Coordinates of C-alpha atoms in Angstrom, one line a residue:
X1 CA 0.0 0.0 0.0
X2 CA 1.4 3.5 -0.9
X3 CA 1.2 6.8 1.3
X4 CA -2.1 8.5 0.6
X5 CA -0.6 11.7 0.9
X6 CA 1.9 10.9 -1.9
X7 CA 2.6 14.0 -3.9
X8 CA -0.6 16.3 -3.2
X9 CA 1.0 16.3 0.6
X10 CA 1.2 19.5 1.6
X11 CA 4.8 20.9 3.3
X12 CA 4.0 21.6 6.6
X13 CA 5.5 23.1 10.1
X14 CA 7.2 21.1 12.8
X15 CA 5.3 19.6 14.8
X16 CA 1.7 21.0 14.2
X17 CA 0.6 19.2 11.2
X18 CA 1.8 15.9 12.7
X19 CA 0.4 16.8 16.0
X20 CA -3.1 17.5 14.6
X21 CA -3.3 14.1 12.0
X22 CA -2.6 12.7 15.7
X23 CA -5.7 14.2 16.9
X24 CA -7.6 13.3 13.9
X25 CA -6.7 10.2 13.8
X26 CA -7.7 9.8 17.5
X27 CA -10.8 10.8 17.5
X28 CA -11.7 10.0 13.9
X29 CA -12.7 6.3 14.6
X30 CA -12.2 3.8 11.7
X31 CA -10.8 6.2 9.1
X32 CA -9.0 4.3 7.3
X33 CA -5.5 5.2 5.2
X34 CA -6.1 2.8 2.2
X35 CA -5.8 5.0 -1.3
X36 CA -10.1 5.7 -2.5
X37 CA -11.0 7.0 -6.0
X38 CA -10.9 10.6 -6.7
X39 CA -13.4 12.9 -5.2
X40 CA -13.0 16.0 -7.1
X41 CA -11.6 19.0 -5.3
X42 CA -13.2 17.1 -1.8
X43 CA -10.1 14.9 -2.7
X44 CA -6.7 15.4 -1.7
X45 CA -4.9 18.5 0.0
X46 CA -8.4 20.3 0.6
X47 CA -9.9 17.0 2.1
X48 CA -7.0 17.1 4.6
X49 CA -7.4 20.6 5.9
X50 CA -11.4 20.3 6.2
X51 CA -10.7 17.1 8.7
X52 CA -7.6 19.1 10.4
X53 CA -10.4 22.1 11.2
X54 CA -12.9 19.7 12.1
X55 CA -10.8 17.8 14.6
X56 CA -9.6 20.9 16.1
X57 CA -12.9 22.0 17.0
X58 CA -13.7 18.6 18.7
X59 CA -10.5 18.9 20.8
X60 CA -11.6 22.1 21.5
X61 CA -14.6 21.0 22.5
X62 CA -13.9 18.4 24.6
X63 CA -11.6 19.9 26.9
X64 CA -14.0 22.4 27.3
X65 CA -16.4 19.3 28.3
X66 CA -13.5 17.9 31.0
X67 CA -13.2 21.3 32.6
X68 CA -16.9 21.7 33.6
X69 CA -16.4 18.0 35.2
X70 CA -17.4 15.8 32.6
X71 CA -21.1 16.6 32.4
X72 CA -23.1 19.8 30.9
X73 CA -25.8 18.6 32.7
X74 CA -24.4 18.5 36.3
X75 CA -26.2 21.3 38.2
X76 CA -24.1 23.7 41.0
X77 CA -25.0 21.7 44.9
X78 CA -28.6 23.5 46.1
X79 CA -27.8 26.3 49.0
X80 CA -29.4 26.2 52.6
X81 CA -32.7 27.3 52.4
X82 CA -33.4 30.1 54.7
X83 CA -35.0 29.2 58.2
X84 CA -38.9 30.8 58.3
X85 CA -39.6 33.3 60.5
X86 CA -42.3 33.0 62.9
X87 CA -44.2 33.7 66.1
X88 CA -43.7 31.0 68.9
X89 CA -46.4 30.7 71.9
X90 CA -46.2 27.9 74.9
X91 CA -49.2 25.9 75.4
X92 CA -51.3 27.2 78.3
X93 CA -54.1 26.8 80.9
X94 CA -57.3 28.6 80.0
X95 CA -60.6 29.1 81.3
X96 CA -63.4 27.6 78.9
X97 CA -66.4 28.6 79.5
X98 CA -69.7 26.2 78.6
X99 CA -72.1 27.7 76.4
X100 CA -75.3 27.3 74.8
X101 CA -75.3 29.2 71.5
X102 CA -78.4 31.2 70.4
X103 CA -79.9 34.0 67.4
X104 CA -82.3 36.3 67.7
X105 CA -82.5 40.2 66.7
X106 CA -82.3 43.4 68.7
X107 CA -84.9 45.5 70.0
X108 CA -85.6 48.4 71.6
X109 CA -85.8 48.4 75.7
X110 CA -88.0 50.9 76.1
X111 CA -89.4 52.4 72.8
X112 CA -91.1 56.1 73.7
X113 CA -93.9 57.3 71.3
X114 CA -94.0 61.3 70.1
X115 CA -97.1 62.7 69.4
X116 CA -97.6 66.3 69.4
X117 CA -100.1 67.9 72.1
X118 CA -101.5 70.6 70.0
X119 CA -103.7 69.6 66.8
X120 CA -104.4 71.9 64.1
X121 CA -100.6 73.3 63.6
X122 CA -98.7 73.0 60.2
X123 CA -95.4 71.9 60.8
X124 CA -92.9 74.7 59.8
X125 CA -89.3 72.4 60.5
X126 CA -88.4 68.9 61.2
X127 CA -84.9 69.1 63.3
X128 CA -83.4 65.6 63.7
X129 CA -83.9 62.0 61.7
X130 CA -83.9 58.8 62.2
X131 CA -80.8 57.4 63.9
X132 CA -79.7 61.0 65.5
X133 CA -79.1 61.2 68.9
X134 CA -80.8 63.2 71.2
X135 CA -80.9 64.4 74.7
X136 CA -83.4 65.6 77.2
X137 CA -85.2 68.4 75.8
X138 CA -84.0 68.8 72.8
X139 CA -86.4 70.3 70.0
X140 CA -87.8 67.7 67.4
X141 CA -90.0 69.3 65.7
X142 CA -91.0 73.3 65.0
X143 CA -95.1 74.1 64.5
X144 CA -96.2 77.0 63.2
X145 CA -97.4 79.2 65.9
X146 CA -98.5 82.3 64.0
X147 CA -102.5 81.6 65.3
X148 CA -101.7 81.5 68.7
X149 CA -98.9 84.0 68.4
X150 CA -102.3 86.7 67.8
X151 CA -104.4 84.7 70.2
X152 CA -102.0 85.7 72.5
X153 CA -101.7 89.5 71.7
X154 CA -105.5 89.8 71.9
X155 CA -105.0 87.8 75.8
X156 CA -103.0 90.7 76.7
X157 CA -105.6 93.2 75.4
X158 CA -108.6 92.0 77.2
X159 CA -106.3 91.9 80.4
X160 CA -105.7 95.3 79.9
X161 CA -109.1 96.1 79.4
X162 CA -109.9 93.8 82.5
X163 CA -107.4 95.7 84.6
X164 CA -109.0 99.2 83.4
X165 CA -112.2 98.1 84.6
X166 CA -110.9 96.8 88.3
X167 CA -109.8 100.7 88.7
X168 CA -113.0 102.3 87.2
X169 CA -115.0 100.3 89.9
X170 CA -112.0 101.2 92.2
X171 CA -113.2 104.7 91.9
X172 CA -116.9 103.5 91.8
X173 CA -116.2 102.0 95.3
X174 CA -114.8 105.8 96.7
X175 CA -117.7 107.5 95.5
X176 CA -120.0 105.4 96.8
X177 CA -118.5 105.2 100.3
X178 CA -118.1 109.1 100.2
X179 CA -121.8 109.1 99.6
X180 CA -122.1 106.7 102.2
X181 CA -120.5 108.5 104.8
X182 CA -122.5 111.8 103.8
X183 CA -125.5 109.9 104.4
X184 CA -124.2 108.4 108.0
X185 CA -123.6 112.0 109.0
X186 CA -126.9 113.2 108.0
X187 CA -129.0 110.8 109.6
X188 CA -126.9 111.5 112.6
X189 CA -127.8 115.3 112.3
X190 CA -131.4 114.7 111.5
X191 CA -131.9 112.2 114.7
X192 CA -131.0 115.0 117.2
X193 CA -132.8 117.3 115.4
X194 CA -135.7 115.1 115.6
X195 CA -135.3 114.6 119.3
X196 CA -135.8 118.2 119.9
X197 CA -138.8 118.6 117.4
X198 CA -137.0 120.2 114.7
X199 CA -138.2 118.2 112.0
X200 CA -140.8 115.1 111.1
X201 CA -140.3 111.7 112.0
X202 CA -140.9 111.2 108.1
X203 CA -137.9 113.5 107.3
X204 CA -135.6 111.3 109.7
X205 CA -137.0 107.9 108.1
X206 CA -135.8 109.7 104.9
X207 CA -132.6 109.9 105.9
X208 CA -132.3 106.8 107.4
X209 CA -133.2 105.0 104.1
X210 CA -130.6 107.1 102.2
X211 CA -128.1 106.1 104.8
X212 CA -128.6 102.3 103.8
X213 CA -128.4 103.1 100.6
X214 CA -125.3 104.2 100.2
X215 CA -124.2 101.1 102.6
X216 CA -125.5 99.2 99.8
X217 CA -124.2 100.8 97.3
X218 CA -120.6 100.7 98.6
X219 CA -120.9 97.0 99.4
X220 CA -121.9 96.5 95.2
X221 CA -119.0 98.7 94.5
X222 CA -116.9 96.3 96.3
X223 CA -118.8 93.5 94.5
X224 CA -118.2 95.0 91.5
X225 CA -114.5 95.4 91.9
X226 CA -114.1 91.5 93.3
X227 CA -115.4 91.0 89.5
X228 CA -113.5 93.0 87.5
X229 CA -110.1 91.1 89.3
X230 CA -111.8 87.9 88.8
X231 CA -111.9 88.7 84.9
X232 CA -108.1 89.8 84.9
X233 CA -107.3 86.5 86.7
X234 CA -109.2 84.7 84.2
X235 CA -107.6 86.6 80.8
X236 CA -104.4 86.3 82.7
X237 CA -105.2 82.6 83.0
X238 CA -106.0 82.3 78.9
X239 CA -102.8 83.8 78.2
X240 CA -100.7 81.5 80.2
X241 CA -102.6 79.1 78.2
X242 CA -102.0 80.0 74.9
X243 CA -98.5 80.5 76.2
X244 CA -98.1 77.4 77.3
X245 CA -99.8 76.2 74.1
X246 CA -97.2 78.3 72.0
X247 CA -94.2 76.5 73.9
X248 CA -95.8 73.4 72.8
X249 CA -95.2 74.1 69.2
X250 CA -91.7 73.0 69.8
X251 CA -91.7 69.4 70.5
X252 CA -88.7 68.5 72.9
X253 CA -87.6 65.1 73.4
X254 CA -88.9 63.9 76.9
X255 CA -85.6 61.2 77.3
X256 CA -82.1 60.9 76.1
X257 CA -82.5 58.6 73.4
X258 CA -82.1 57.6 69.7
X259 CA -84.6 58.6 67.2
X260 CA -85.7 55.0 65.9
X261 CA -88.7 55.8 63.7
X262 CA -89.8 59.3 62.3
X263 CA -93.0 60.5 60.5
X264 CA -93.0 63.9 60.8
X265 CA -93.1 66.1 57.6
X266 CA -93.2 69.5 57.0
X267 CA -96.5 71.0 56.1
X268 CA -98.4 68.3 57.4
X269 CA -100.9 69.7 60.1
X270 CA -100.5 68.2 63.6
X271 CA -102.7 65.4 65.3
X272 CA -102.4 64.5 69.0
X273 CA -103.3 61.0 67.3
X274 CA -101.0 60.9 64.9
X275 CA -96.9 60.3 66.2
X276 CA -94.5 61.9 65.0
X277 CA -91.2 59.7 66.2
X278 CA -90.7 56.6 68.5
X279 CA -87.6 57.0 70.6
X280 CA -85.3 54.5 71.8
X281 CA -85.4 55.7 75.4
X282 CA -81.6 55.8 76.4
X283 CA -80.1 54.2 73.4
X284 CA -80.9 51.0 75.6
X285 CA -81.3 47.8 73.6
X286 CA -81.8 44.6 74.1
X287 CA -81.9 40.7 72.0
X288 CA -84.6 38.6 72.1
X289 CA -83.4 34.8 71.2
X290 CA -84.9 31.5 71.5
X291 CA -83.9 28.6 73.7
X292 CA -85.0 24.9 73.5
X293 CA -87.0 24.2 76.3
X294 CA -84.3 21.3 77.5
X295 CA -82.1 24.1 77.6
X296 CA -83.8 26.7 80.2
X297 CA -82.7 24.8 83.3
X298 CA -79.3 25.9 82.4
X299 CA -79.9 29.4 82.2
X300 CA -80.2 31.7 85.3
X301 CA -81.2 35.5 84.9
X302 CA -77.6 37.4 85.3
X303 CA -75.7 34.3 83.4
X304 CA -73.3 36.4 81.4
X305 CA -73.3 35.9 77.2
X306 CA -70.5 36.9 74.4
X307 CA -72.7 38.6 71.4
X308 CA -71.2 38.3 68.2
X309 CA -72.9 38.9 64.7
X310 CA -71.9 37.0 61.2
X311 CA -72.0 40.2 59.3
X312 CA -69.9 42.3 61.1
X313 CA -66.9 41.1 62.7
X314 CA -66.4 44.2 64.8
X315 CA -69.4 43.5 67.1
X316 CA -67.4 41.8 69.9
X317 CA -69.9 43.0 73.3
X318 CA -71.0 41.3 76.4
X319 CA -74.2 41.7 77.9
X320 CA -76.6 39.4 80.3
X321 CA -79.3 37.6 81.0
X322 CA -82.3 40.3 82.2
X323 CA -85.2 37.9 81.8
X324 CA -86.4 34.8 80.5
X325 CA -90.1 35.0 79.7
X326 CA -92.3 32.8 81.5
X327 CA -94.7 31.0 78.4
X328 CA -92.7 28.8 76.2
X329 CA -94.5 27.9 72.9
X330 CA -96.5 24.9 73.1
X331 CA -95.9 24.1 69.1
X332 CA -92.0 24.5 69.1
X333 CA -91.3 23.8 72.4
X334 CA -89.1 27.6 72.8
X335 CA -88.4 30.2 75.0
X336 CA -87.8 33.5 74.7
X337 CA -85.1 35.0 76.5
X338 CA -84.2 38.3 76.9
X339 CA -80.3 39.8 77.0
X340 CA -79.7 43.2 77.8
X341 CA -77.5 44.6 75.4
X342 CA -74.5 47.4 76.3
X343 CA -74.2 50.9 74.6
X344 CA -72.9 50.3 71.4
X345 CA -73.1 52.7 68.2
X346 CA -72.8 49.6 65.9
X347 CA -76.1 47.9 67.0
X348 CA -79.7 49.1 65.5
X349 CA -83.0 47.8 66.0
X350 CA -83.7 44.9 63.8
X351 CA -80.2 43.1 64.0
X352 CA -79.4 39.5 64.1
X353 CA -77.2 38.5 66.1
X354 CA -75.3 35.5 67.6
X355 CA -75.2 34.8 71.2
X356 CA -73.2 32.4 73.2
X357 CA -74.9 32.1 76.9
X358 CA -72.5 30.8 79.3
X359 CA -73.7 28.4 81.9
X360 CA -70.6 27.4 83.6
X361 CA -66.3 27.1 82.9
X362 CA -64.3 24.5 83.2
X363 CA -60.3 24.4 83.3
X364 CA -58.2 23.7 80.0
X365 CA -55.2 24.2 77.6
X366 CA -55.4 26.0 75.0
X367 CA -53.5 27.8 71.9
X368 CA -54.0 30.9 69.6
X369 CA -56.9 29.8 67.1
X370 CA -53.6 30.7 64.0
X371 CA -51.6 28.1 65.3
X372 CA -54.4 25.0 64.4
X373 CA -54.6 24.0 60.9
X374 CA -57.5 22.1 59.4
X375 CA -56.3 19.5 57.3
X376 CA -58.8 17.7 54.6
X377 CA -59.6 14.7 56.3
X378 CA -61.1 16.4 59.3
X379 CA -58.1 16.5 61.9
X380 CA -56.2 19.4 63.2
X381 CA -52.5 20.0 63.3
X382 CA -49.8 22.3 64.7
X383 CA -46.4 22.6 64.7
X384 CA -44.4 22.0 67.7
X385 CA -40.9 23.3 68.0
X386 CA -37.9 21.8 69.1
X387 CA -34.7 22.3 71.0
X388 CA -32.9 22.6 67.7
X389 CA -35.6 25.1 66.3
X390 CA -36.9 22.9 63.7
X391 CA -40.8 22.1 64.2
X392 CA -42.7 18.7 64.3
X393 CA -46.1 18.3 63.3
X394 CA -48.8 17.2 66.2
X395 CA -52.1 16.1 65.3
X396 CA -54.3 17.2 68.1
X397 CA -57.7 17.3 68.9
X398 CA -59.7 20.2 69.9
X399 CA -62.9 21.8 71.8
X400 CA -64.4 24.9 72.3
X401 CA -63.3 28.3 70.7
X402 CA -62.4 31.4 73.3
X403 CA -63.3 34.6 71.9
X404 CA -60.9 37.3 71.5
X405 CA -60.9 40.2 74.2
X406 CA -59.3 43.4 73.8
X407 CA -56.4 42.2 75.3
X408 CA -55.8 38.7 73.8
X409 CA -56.4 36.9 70.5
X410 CA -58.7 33.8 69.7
X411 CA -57.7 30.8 71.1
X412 CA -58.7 27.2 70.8
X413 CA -59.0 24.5 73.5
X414 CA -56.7 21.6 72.9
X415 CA -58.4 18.1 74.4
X416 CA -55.6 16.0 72.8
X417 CA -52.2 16.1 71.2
X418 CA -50.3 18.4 73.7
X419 CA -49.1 19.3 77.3
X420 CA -48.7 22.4 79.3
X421 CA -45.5 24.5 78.7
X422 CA -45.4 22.8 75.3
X423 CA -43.6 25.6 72.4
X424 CA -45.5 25.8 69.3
X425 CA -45.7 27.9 66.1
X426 CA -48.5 30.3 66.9
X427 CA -48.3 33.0 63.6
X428 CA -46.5 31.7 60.3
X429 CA -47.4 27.9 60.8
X430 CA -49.3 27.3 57.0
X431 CA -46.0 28.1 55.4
X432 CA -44.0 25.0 57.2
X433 CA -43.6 21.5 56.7
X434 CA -42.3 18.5 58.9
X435 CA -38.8 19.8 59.8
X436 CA -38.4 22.7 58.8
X437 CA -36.3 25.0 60.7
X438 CA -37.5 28.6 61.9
X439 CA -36.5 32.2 62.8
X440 CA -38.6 32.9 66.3
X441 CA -39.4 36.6 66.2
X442 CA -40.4 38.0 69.3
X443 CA -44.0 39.8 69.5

């Protein structure tokens, strides 16, 4: 067999050519040296350099591949993942109280009527609505008083004339008693004159009959004047009613209180039949709900109760037992029992509510309600945490919610799964898993 390069070989430099056919020749399996038929300008010297480029590029290649540690594919090693920060509470004892849970809807405690006390009136204004506040006093409603206003001017004329005729039978009175005395002084004259003869005993009789009629005449002046007095008193008496009546075109509230209802409208005329508001007398409320009968023995009239309401979550109150009404229904077997209700400006009239009547407490453990997690198949879980500060999950068991006071969250009571003192992830637990290890931020 001859050289295939044989006279289209191309001169080359030390070492490189040589070193590269190497290469080639390495990694170029089963090429073989044996002369083949011409290939046209694929053939020969061109042939050559086009394998020399090509197994360059492969060298190149592959120590490229060595250097990144044999594989492309191999991925850096994974870093730490950061520990989760959370809030960390100890399991603890707890009060729970024992309740019987209840609805019903608020009402008014005492609801006062308005009505006004003068018919006949238009109504000029209408001060307040419903749901304003009022206090003692305060004006409701304005009537128009114009009528009365001119009743009450003409009063105080006829007083005035009343008064004028007291002094003109004043002045009656003085004449008639100086006419009186005149005739007491006469008859006095005219009985000693009679005595000596002087006159007729039919002259004295005349005297003495004038005498006693001017008695008479001052006791009808007296009369008279008793009369004219008695008239002021009564125009003096109308006046100070159609005063009175004109201070009654302002209707006042007669309580503290919260307008509930309102009718009044202006121009309508006023009816002491017709009401104008209803008044929630000292914003006081209460809630009527309804207890199985089987359940009355374990309520007692003062028994405390949490009232909460499904469409508001802000109404957190406590009121109490006030009274539990003495029929219960004979078709349903219920009660109705009354709760009085504390000052709130979130309640109205009309409410539903929830109610949770405590009838006794019993001791407990419990957690914040955050840290138990429902799970689909109907348990609970929470995450305890260890010495190391990585967490375990605890399948527990639970009872009765506590409400949240101003002062402390939710909690749950925890029947199973835990003991006192025991640490465990109380805010941040739904973003952990078995193991997991955990930042504990102070609250």
């Amino acid at each position: 067999m001859s050289d295939s390069t044989g006279s289209n070989a191309l001169p080359s430099e030390p070492g490189s050519l040589d070193s590269s056919k190497s290469q080639v020749s390495e990694i170029s399996d089963g090429i073989s040296t044996e002369p083949r038929p011409s290939q046209g300008w694929l053939s020969g010297g061109p042939a050559l350099l086009i394998g020399l480029g090509l197994g360059l590029a492969i060298a190149f290649i592959g120590t490229r591949f060595m250097a990144s540690g044999g594989s492309e594919s191999q991925e850096p090693p994974a870093a730490t993942a950061a520990a989760q920060s959370v809030s960390v509470e100890s399991v603890q004892s707890a009060t729970i109280d024992q309740t019987i849970d209840a609805t019903g809807t608020v009402e008014a405690f005492d609801l006062l009527t308005i009505t006004p006390e003068i018919s006949g009136l238009e109504i000029r204004s209408v001060l307040v609505r419903e749901g304003d506040s009022v206090s003692g006093g305060q004006p409701l409603v304005v009537l128009d008083g114009t009528i009365l206003e001119a009743q009450i001017r003409e009063a105080e004329a006829q007083i005035a004339s009343a008064e004028a005729q007291v002094r003109q039978r004043q002045a009656s009175l003085a004449q008639a008693i100086a006419s009186s005395n005149e005739a007491d002084a006469n008859l006095t004259r005219y009985s000693s004159l009679a005595d000596r003869g002087a006159i007729s005993q039919e002259e004295l009789d005349s005297r003495s009959t004038e005498a006693i009629t001017t008695q008479e005449s001052v006791g009808l002046a007296r009369a008279n004047i008793e009369s004219a007095r008695a008239n002021v008193a009564s125009e003096q008496a109308n006046l100070e009613r159609l005063r009175a009546q004109l201070n009654k075109t302002i209707i006042r509230a007669p309580v503290a209180g919260t307008i509930a209802e309102s009718s009044a409208t202006v121009g309508d005329v006023s009816s002491n039949l017709n009401e104008l508001f209803r008044i929630i007398q000292s914003d006081q409320l209460e809630l009527a709900v309804e207890v199985p009968q089987t359940q009355l023995s374990q309520i007692a009239v003062g028994a405390p109760v949490k009232i909460t309401a499904s469409a508001d979550e802000r109404i957190q109150l406590e009121g109490s037992i006030r009274q539990i009404n003495p029929l219960v229904d004979a078709d349903t077997r219920i009660a109705t029992v009354v709760i009085s209700l504390p000052n709130s400006p979130l309640l109205r009239p009309g409410m539903f509510l929830n109610a949770s009547i405590v009838t006794g407490s019993r001791q407990g453990l419990a957690v914040p309600a955050e840290a138990v997690l429902p799970q689909p198949d109907g348990t609970y879980q929470v995450y305890s945490v260890n010495a190391d500060e990585t967490v375990t999950v605890q399948t527990v068991a639970i009872g009765d919610r506590i409400s949240a006071t101003p002062t402390q969250p939710a909690r749950i009571e925890i029947t199973q799964g835990l003991e006192s003192g025991t640490r465990v992830v109380s805010q941040g637990a739904s973003y952990l898993t078995e193991g997991d290890r955990i930042n504990i931020v102070e609250d």
